């Protein structure tokens, strides 16, 4: 899958998933991934594999958001997702995060779940933002879902592979 960069600096992955394109837009303190589901044949679930978390990183669902924080409460979060149907209606309750914690000590599994019965095409927005001070200035970071299902988070003064 080849990436394209448009005139506004957004990275576009056409066919990132069956019947689904992915668009990544980065702005200061924020990284957005828009999923464009073309029709009802598009997946209703997107798996995000978390790996190589820093020691002491806590991953939890808080009011529909996924928080990645250290002991001081600093880190990043994925905001509660929302979607827009073909009708133009924005529906926050039609898409949600699920976090499955492993009992064996393995890293948790993160899944974006899409409701049934939507009017396609559909656009979904899960956005990454910082939570509190990161201890050092960071800008131009991004979080990208890789074809392997892992999320690559990278930016000035920071490079972590979740």
Short mmCIF file of N, CA and C in Angstrom, two decimals:
data_model
loop_
_atom_site.label_atom_id
_atom_site.label_comp_id
_atom_site.label_asym_id
_atom_site.label_seq_id
_atom_site.Cartn_x
_atom_site.Cartn_y
_atom_site.Cartn_z
N UNK A 1 0.85 -1.17 0.00
CA UNK A 1 0.00 0.00 0.00
C UNK A 1 0.90 1.23 0.00
N UNK A 2 0.78 2.06 -1.02
CA UNK A 2 1.59 3.26 -1.13
C UNK A 2 0.85 4.45 -0.52
N UNK A 3 1.60 5.29 0.15
CA UNK A 3 1.02 6.50 0.74
C UNK A 3 1.17 7.65 -0.25
N UNK A 4 0.19 8.55 -0.21
CA UNK A 4 0.24 9.77 -1.00
C UNK A 4 0.19 10.93 -0.04
N UNK A 5 0.87 12.03 -0.37
CA UNK A 5 0.81 13.23 0.45
C UNK A 5 0.13 14.31 -0.38
N UNK A 6 -0.96 14.88 0.17
CA UNK A 6 -1.68 15.90 -0.58
C UNK A 6 -1.05 17.28 -0.35
N UNK A 7 -1.61 18.31 -0.97
CA UNK A 7 -1.05 19.66 -0.89
C UNK A 7 -1.10 20.26 0.51
N UNK A 8 -1.91 19.71 1.41
CA UNK A 8 -2.01 20.20 2.78
C UNK A 8 -1.18 19.38 3.76
N UNK A 9 -0.36 18.46 3.25
CA UNK A 9 0.51 17.66 4.11
C UNK A 9 -0.16 16.45 4.72
N UNK A 10 -1.40 16.16 4.35
CA UNK A 10 -2.07 14.97 4.86
C UNK A 10 -1.55 13.74 4.13
N UNK A 11 -1.42 12.64 4.87
CA UNK A 11 -0.96 11.38 4.29
C UNK A 11 -2.19 10.52 4.04
N UNK A 12 -2.32 10.03 2.81
CA UNK A 12 -3.50 9.26 2.40
C UNK A 12 -3.07 7.85 2.03
N UNK A 13 -3.74 6.86 2.64
CA UNK A 13 -3.53 5.45 2.31
C UNK A 13 -4.82 4.94 1.68
N UNK A 14 -4.83 4.81 0.38
CA UNK A 14 -6.02 4.28 -0.30
C UNK A 14 -6.03 2.76 -0.15
N UNK A 15 -7.18 2.20 0.25
CA UNK A 15 -7.28 0.76 0.43
C UNK A 15 -6.51 0.26 1.63
N UNK A 16 -6.40 1.08 2.67
CA UNK A 16 -5.68 0.66 3.88
C UNK A 16 -6.31 -0.60 4.47
N UNK A 17 -7.60 -0.72 4.35
CA UNK A 17 -8.39 -1.88 4.77
C UNK A 17 -9.40 -2.13 3.66
N UNK A 18 -10.06 -3.28 3.65
CA UNK A 18 -11.08 -3.52 2.62
C UNK A 18 -12.13 -2.40 2.62
N UNK A 19 -12.37 -1.83 1.45
CA UNK A 19 -13.38 -0.77 1.28
C UNK A 19 -13.16 0.41 2.21
N UNK A 20 -11.91 0.65 2.63
CA UNK A 20 -11.61 1.70 3.60
C UNK A 20 -10.30 2.40 3.25
N UNK A 21 -10.34 3.74 3.19
CA UNK A 21 -9.15 4.56 3.04
C UNK A 21 -8.83 5.19 4.39
N UNK A 22 -7.57 5.53 4.60
CA UNK A 22 -7.12 6.17 5.84
C UNK A 22 -6.40 7.46 5.49
N UNK A 23 -6.74 8.55 6.19
CA UNK A 23 -6.10 9.85 5.98
C UNK A 23 -5.55 10.32 7.32
N UNK A 24 -4.27 10.73 7.34
CA UNK A 24 -3.62 11.21 8.57
C UNK A 24 -3.31 12.69 8.42
N UNK A 25 -3.75 13.48 9.40
CA UNK A 25 -3.50 14.92 9.41
C UNK A 25 -2.87 15.28 10.75
N UNK A 26 -1.76 16.00 10.72
CA UNK A 26 -1.03 16.36 11.93
C UNK A 26 -1.06 17.87 12.09
N UNK A 27 -1.33 18.32 13.32
CA UNK A 27 -1.26 19.72 13.69
C UNK A 27 -0.62 19.79 15.07
N UNK A 28 -0.22 20.97 15.53
CA UNK A 28 0.45 21.04 16.84
C UNK A 28 -0.36 20.37 17.95
N UNK A 29 0.24 19.39 18.64
CA UNK A 29 -0.40 18.71 19.76
C UNK A 29 -1.50 17.74 19.39
N UNK A 30 -1.66 17.43 18.10
CA UNK A 30 -2.78 16.60 17.67
C UNK A 30 -2.42 15.81 16.42
N UNK A 31 -2.86 14.58 16.37
CA UNK A 31 -2.71 13.74 15.19
C UNK A 31 -4.06 13.07 14.94
N UNK A 32 -4.63 13.31 13.78
CA UNK A 32 -5.94 12.74 13.47
C UNK A 32 -5.82 11.71 12.37
N UNK A 33 -6.54 10.62 12.57
CA UNK A 33 -6.66 9.60 11.52
C UNK A 33 -8.13 9.56 11.15
N UNK A 34 -8.43 9.86 9.90
CA UNK A 34 -9.80 9.75 9.41
C UNK A 34 -9.91 8.44 8.65
N UNK A 35 -10.87 7.62 8.99
CA UNK A 35 -11.15 6.38 8.26
C UNK A 35 -12.36 6.63 7.39
N UNK A 36 -12.23 6.41 6.09
CA UNK A 36 -13.33 6.59 5.14
C UNK A 36 -13.83 5.20 4.74
N UNK A 37 -14.97 4.78 5.31
CA UNK A 37 -15.57 3.49 5.02
C UNK A 37 -16.53 3.68 3.85
N UNK A 38 -16.22 3.04 2.73
CA UNK A 38 -16.94 3.30 1.49
C UNK A 38 -18.33 2.68 1.44
N UNK A 39 -18.48 1.48 1.98
CA UNK A 39 -19.79 0.83 1.94
C UNK A 39 -19.89 -0.21 3.05
N UNK A 40 -21.02 -0.92 3.10
CA UNK A 40 -21.26 -1.88 4.19
C UNK A 40 -20.31 -3.07 4.19
N UNK A 41 -19.50 -3.23 3.14
CA UNK A 41 -18.50 -4.30 3.12
C UNK A 41 -17.23 -3.92 3.89
N UNK A 42 -17.12 -2.67 4.31
CA UNK A 42 -15.96 -2.22 5.09
C UNK A 42 -15.99 -2.91 6.46
N UNK A 43 -14.83 -3.07 7.09
CA UNK A 43 -14.79 -3.71 8.42
C UNK A 43 -15.61 -2.93 9.45
N UNK A 44 -16.13 -3.65 10.43
CA UNK A 44 -16.83 -3.02 11.56
C UNK A 44 -15.94 -3.01 12.80
N UNK A 45 -14.71 -3.49 12.65
CA UNK A 45 -13.77 -3.47 13.76
C UNK A 45 -12.35 -3.27 13.24
N UNK A 46 -11.59 -2.44 13.95
CA UNK A 46 -10.20 -2.16 13.59
C UNK A 46 -9.34 -2.45 14.81
N UNK A 47 -8.41 -3.41 14.68
CA UNK A 47 -7.55 -3.82 15.78
C UNK A 47 -6.29 -2.97 15.80
N UNK A 48 -5.92 -2.50 16.97
CA UNK A 48 -4.67 -1.77 17.18
C UNK A 48 -3.84 -2.59 18.16
N UNK A 49 -2.68 -3.04 17.74
CA UNK A 49 -1.80 -3.82 18.60
C UNK A 49 -0.88 -2.88 19.36
N UNK A 50 -0.87 -3.00 20.67
CA UNK A 50 0.01 -2.19 21.51
C UNK A 50 1.22 -3.05 21.85
N UNK A 51 2.40 -2.53 21.58
CA UNK A 51 3.61 -3.28 21.93
C UNK A 51 4.70 -2.30 22.34
N UNK A 52 5.63 -2.80 23.12
CA UNK A 52 6.79 -2.03 23.55
C UNK A 52 6.41 -0.75 24.28
N UNK A 53 5.42 -0.82 25.17
CA UNK A 53 5.08 0.33 25.99
C UNK A 53 6.20 0.59 26.99
N UNK A 54 6.45 1.85 27.30
CA UNK A 54 7.46 2.20 28.30
C UNK A 54 7.04 1.62 29.64
N UNK A 55 8.03 1.26 30.46
CA UNK A 55 7.75 0.70 31.79
C UNK A 55 6.91 1.69 32.59
N UNK A 56 5.87 1.19 33.22
CA UNK A 56 5.00 2.02 34.05
C UNK A 56 3.89 2.73 33.29
N UNK A 57 3.81 2.54 31.98
CA UNK A 57 2.74 3.18 31.21
C UNK A 57 1.42 2.49 31.52
N UNK A 58 0.43 3.29 31.86
CA UNK A 58 -0.91 2.76 32.15
C UNK A 58 -1.79 3.03 30.93
N UNK A 59 -2.54 2.03 30.51
CA UNK A 59 -3.48 2.16 29.41
C UNK A 59 -4.86 1.89 29.97
N UNK A 60 -5.78 2.85 29.80
CA UNK A 60 -7.13 2.67 30.34
C UNK A 60 -8.16 3.44 29.53
N UNK A 61 -9.39 2.96 29.59
CA UNK A 61 -10.52 3.67 28.99
C UNK A 61 -11.08 4.64 30.03
N UNK A 62 -11.22 5.90 29.65
CA UNK A 62 -11.77 6.93 30.52
C UNK A 62 -12.79 7.72 29.71
N UNK A 63 -14.08 7.56 30.04
CA UNK A 63 -15.16 8.29 29.36
C UNK A 63 -15.06 8.17 27.84
N UNK A 64 -14.80 6.96 27.37
CA UNK A 64 -14.75 6.70 25.93
C UNK A 64 -13.42 7.00 25.28
N UNK A 65 -12.47 7.54 26.04
CA UNK A 65 -11.14 7.84 25.51
C UNK A 65 -10.15 6.77 25.97
N UNK A 66 -9.07 6.60 25.21
CA UNK A 66 -8.00 5.68 25.60
C UNK A 66 -6.84 6.53 26.08
N UNK A 67 -6.45 6.36 27.35
CA UNK A 67 -5.37 7.13 27.94
C UNK A 67 -4.11 6.28 28.08
N UNK A 68 -2.96 6.82 27.64
CA UNK A 68 -1.65 6.23 27.81
C UNK A 68 -0.89 7.20 28.72
N UNK A 69 -0.73 6.87 30.00
CA UNK A 69 -0.13 7.82 30.94
C UNK A 69 0.96 7.18 31.78
N UNK A 70 1.89 8.03 32.22
CA UNK A 70 2.92 7.58 33.15
C UNK A 70 2.41 7.82 34.57
N UNK A 71 3.24 7.55 35.57
CA UNK A 71 2.80 7.69 36.96
C UNK A 71 2.40 9.11 37.32
N UNK A 72 2.96 10.11 36.62
CA UNK A 72 2.64 11.51 36.88
C UNK A 72 1.39 11.96 36.12
N UNK A 73 0.77 11.05 35.36
CA UNK A 73 -0.44 11.39 34.60
C UNK A 73 -0.16 12.08 33.28
N UNK A 74 1.08 12.05 32.82
CA UNK A 74 1.44 12.67 31.56
C UNK A 74 1.43 11.63 30.45
N UNK A 75 1.14 12.05 29.24
CA UNK A 75 1.18 11.12 28.13
C UNK A 75 0.34 11.59 26.96
N UNK A 76 -0.30 10.64 26.31
CA UNK A 76 -1.17 10.94 25.18
C UNK A 76 -2.49 10.21 25.37
N UNK A 77 -3.50 10.66 24.65
CA UNK A 77 -4.78 9.95 24.67
C UNK A 77 -5.35 9.93 23.27
N UNK A 78 -6.20 8.95 23.05
CA UNK A 78 -6.99 8.90 21.82
C UNK A 78 -8.39 9.33 22.23
N UNK A 79 -8.86 10.41 21.65
CA UNK A 79 -10.16 10.93 22.03
C UNK A 79 -11.27 9.94 21.67
N UNK A 80 -12.42 10.12 22.31
CA UNK A 80 -13.59 9.30 21.97
C UNK A 80 -13.90 9.51 20.49
N UNK A 81 -14.03 8.45 19.74
CA UNK A 81 -14.26 8.60 18.30
C UNK A 81 -15.68 9.05 17.99
N UNK A 82 -15.84 9.60 16.82
CA UNK A 82 -17.16 9.96 16.30
C UNK A 82 -17.17 9.64 14.82
N UNK A 83 -18.36 9.59 14.25
CA UNK A 83 -18.46 9.35 12.82
C UNK A 83 -19.52 10.23 12.20
N UNK A 84 -19.42 10.39 10.90
CA UNK A 84 -20.43 11.11 10.12
C UNK A 84 -20.91 10.16 9.05
N UNK A 85 -22.24 9.98 9.01
CA UNK A 85 -22.86 9.12 7.99
C UNK A 85 -23.06 9.89 6.69
N UNK A 86 -23.46 9.18 5.64
CA UNK A 86 -23.71 9.77 4.33
C UNK A 86 -24.77 10.89 4.41
N UNK A 87 -25.64 10.81 5.39
CA UNK A 87 -26.69 11.83 5.57
C UNK A 87 -26.14 13.14 6.12
N UNK A 88 -24.88 13.12 6.59
CA UNK A 88 -24.28 14.29 7.21
C UNK A 88 -24.44 14.33 8.71
N UNK A 89 -25.15 13.34 9.27
CA UNK A 89 -25.38 13.28 10.71
C UNK A 89 -24.12 12.79 11.43
N UNK A 90 -23.70 13.54 12.46
CA UNK A 90 -22.58 13.12 13.29
C UNK A 90 -23.12 12.27 14.44
N UNK A 91 -22.55 11.09 14.63
CA UNK A 91 -23.02 10.15 15.66
C UNK A 91 -21.85 9.65 16.48
N UNK A 92 -21.74 10.16 17.70
CA UNK A 92 -20.66 9.73 18.60
C UNK A 92 -20.90 8.32 19.12
N UNK A 93 -22.15 7.93 19.32
CA UNK A 93 -22.46 6.62 19.90
C UNK A 93 -22.38 5.46 18.93
N UNK A 94 -22.11 5.72 17.65
CA UNK A 94 -22.08 4.66 16.66
C UNK A 94 -20.69 4.05 16.47
N UNK A 95 -19.71 4.55 17.21
CA UNK A 95 -18.35 4.02 17.15
C UNK A 95 -17.75 4.17 18.55
N UNK A 96 -16.97 3.17 18.96
CA UNK A 96 -16.41 3.21 20.32
C UNK A 96 -15.11 2.43 20.38
N UNK A 97 -14.32 2.74 21.42
CA UNK A 97 -13.11 2.00 21.71
C UNK A 97 -13.43 0.86 22.67
N UNK A 98 -12.78 -0.27 22.49
CA UNK A 98 -12.81 -1.37 23.45
C UNK A 98 -11.38 -1.70 23.81
N UNK A 99 -11.13 -1.91 25.08
CA UNK A 99 -9.80 -2.25 25.57
C UNK A 99 -9.90 -3.58 26.29
N UNK A 100 -9.17 -4.56 25.81
CA UNK A 100 -9.17 -5.89 26.42
C UNK A 100 -7.85 -6.09 27.15
N UNK A 101 -7.91 -6.10 28.46
CA UNK A 101 -6.70 -6.33 29.26
C UNK A 101 -6.45 -7.83 29.39
N UNK A 102 -5.19 -8.18 29.24
CA UNK A 102 -4.80 -9.58 29.31
C UNK A 102 -4.56 -9.97 30.77
N UNK A 103 -4.99 -11.15 31.14
CA UNK A 103 -4.75 -11.66 32.49
C UNK A 103 -3.37 -12.29 32.61
N UNK A 104 -2.76 -12.61 31.48
CA UNK A 104 -1.46 -13.29 31.50
C UNK A 104 -0.29 -12.31 31.54
N UNK A 105 -0.58 -11.01 31.65
CA UNK A 105 0.50 -10.03 31.68
C UNK A 105 0.88 -9.51 30.31
N UNK A 106 0.26 -10.02 29.25
CA UNK A 106 0.52 -9.51 27.91
C UNK A 106 -0.08 -8.11 27.78
N UNK A 107 0.35 -7.39 26.78
CA UNK A 107 -0.15 -6.04 26.56
C UNK A 107 -1.63 -6.07 26.16
N UNK A 108 -2.36 -5.01 26.52
CA UNK A 108 -3.79 -4.98 26.17
C UNK A 108 -4.00 -4.89 24.67
N UNK A 109 -5.20 -5.26 24.23
CA UNK A 109 -5.60 -5.15 22.82
C UNK A 109 -6.60 -4.00 22.72
N UNK A 110 -6.44 -3.18 21.72
CA UNK A 110 -7.30 -2.03 21.50
C UNK A 110 -8.07 -2.24 20.21
N UNK A 111 -9.36 -1.97 20.26
CA UNK A 111 -10.22 -2.21 19.09
C UNK A 111 -11.18 -1.04 18.92
N UNK A 112 -11.32 -0.55 17.69
CA UNK A 112 -12.30 0.45 17.33
C UNK A 112 -13.48 -0.29 16.72
N UNK A 113 -14.66 -0.16 17.33
CA UNK A 113 -15.84 -0.93 16.92
C UNK A 113 -16.88 0.01 16.32
N UNK A 114 -17.40 -0.37 15.15
CA UNK A 114 -18.37 0.43 14.41
C UNK A 114 -19.74 -0.26 14.46
N UNK A 115 -20.78 0.52 14.72
CA UNK A 115 -22.14 -0.02 14.83
C UNK A 115 -22.66 -0.53 13.48
N UNK A 116 -23.68 -1.36 13.56
CA UNK A 116 -24.38 -1.85 12.36
C UNK A 116 -25.42 -0.82 11.92
N UNK A 117 -25.92 -0.98 10.70
CA UNK A 117 -27.06 -0.19 10.24
C UNK A 117 -26.75 1.25 9.89
N UNK A 118 -25.52 1.55 9.50
CA UNK A 118 -25.16 2.93 9.15
C UNK A 118 -25.48 3.21 7.68
N UNK A 119 -25.54 4.48 7.34
CA UNK A 119 -25.74 4.91 5.95
C UNK A 119 -24.37 5.28 5.38
N UNK A 120 -23.90 4.50 4.42
CA UNK A 120 -22.55 4.67 3.86
C UNK A 120 -22.58 5.62 2.67
N UNK A 121 -21.43 6.28 2.41
CA UNK A 121 -20.13 6.15 3.07
C UNK A 121 -20.13 6.82 4.45
N UNK A 122 -19.14 6.41 5.27
CA UNK A 122 -19.01 6.88 6.65
C UNK A 122 -17.58 7.36 6.86
N UNK A 123 -17.43 8.46 7.60
CA UNK A 123 -16.10 8.95 8.00
C UNK A 123 -16.01 8.84 9.52
N UNK A 124 -14.90 8.24 10.00
CA UNK A 124 -14.66 8.07 11.44
C UNK A 124 -13.41 8.86 11.81
N UNK A 125 -13.44 9.52 12.99
CA UNK A 125 -12.29 10.30 13.44
C UNK A 125 -11.84 9.87 14.82
N UNK A 126 -10.78 9.05 14.93
CA UNK A 126 -10.09 8.86 16.21
C UNK A 126 -8.87 9.78 16.24
N UNK A 127 -8.77 10.70 17.21
CA UNK A 127 -7.69 11.69 17.26
C UNK A 127 -6.79 11.49 18.47
N UNK A 128 -5.49 11.63 18.28
CA UNK A 128 -4.49 11.54 19.34
C UNK A 128 -4.14 12.95 19.78
N UNK A 129 -4.11 13.19 21.10
CA UNK A 129 -3.70 14.47 21.67
C UNK A 129 -2.86 14.22 22.91
N UNK A 130 -2.08 15.22 23.33
CA UNK A 130 -1.29 15.08 24.54
C UNK A 130 -2.17 15.27 25.77
N UNK A 131 -1.76 14.71 26.89
CA UNK A 131 -2.48 14.88 28.16
C UNK A 131 -1.52 15.47 29.17
N UNK A 132 -1.62 16.75 29.38
CA UNK A 132 -0.73 17.40 30.33
C UNK A 132 0.66 17.56 29.77
N UNK A 133 1.55 18.07 30.58
CA UNK A 133 2.92 18.31 30.17
C UNK A 133 3.63 17.00 29.89
N UNK A 134 4.41 16.98 28.84
CA UNK A 134 5.21 15.80 28.51
C UNK A 134 6.61 15.92 29.08
N UNK A 135 6.87 16.97 29.89
CA UNK A 135 8.17 17.15 30.52
C UNK A 135 9.17 17.83 29.61
N UNK A 136 8.93 17.84 28.32
CA UNK A 136 9.76 18.53 27.33
C UNK A 136 8.85 18.91 26.17
N UNK A 137 9.17 20.01 25.55
CA UNK A 137 8.33 20.46 24.43
C UNK A 137 8.36 19.44 23.29
N UNK A 138 7.20 19.16 22.75
CA UNK A 138 7.09 18.26 21.62
C UNK A 138 6.15 18.88 20.61
N UNK A 139 6.47 18.72 19.36
CA UNK A 139 5.60 19.25 18.31
C UNK A 139 5.69 18.32 17.12
N UNK A 140 4.72 18.44 16.25
CA UNK A 140 4.72 17.68 15.00
C UNK A 140 4.77 16.18 15.21
N UNK A 141 4.21 15.69 16.33
CA UNK A 141 4.17 14.24 16.52
C UNK A 141 3.02 13.66 15.71
N UNK A 142 3.08 12.38 15.51
CA UNK A 142 2.02 11.70 14.77
C UNK A 142 1.84 10.30 15.32
N UNK A 143 0.65 9.77 15.14
CA UNK A 143 0.36 8.38 15.49
C UNK A 143 -0.23 7.74 14.24
N UNK A 144 0.40 6.69 13.78
CA UNK A 144 0.00 6.08 12.52
C UNK A 144 -0.26 4.60 12.71
N UNK A 145 -1.43 4.14 12.27
CA UNK A 145 -1.74 2.72 12.30
C UNK A 145 -1.01 2.07 11.13
N UNK A 146 -0.11 1.14 11.44
CA UNK A 146 0.67 0.45 10.42
C UNK A 146 -0.11 -0.75 9.89
N UNK A 147 0.20 -1.20 8.69
CA UNK A 147 -0.49 -2.36 8.12
C UNK A 147 -0.43 -3.58 9.03
N UNK A 148 0.59 -3.68 9.88
CA UNK A 148 0.72 -4.81 10.80
C UNK A 148 -0.27 -4.75 11.95
N UNK A 149 -0.94 -3.57 12.12
CA UNK A 149 -1.85 -3.39 13.24
C UNK A 149 -1.20 -2.66 14.40
N UNK A 150 0.11 -2.43 14.33
CA UNK A 150 0.79 -1.66 15.37
C UNK A 150 0.60 -0.17 15.10
N UNK A 151 0.75 0.64 16.15
CA UNK A 151 0.65 2.09 16.02
C UNK A 151 2.03 2.68 16.26
N UNK A 152 2.51 3.45 15.30
CA UNK A 152 3.79 4.12 15.42
C UNK A 152 3.54 5.55 15.86
N UNK A 153 4.09 5.93 17.03
CA UNK A 153 3.99 7.30 17.54
C UNK A 153 5.38 7.89 17.45
N UNK A 154 5.52 9.02 16.74
CA UNK A 154 6.83 9.63 16.56
C UNK A 154 6.69 11.13 16.44
N UNK A 155 7.73 11.87 16.82
CA UNK A 155 7.72 13.31 16.70
C UNK A 155 8.95 13.90 17.35
N UNK A 156 9.07 15.23 17.34
CA UNK A 156 10.21 15.91 17.92
C UNK A 156 10.47 15.43 19.34
N UNK A 157 11.67 15.04 19.65
CA UNK A 157 12.14 14.61 20.95
C UNK A 157 11.47 13.34 21.45
N UNK A 158 10.68 12.66 20.63
CA UNK A 158 10.00 11.47 21.11
C UNK A 158 9.90 10.47 19.96
N UNK A 159 10.14 9.21 20.26
CA UNK A 159 9.89 8.16 19.30
C UNK A 159 9.54 6.92 20.11
N UNK A 160 8.32 6.47 20.01
CA UNK A 160 7.90 5.29 20.75
C UNK A 160 7.10 4.41 19.83
N UNK A 161 7.22 3.13 19.98
CA UNK A 161 6.49 2.19 19.15
C UNK A 161 5.51 1.44 20.05
N UNK A 162 4.23 1.79 19.97
CA UNK A 162 3.21 1.15 20.79
C UNK A 162 2.80 -0.14 20.15
#
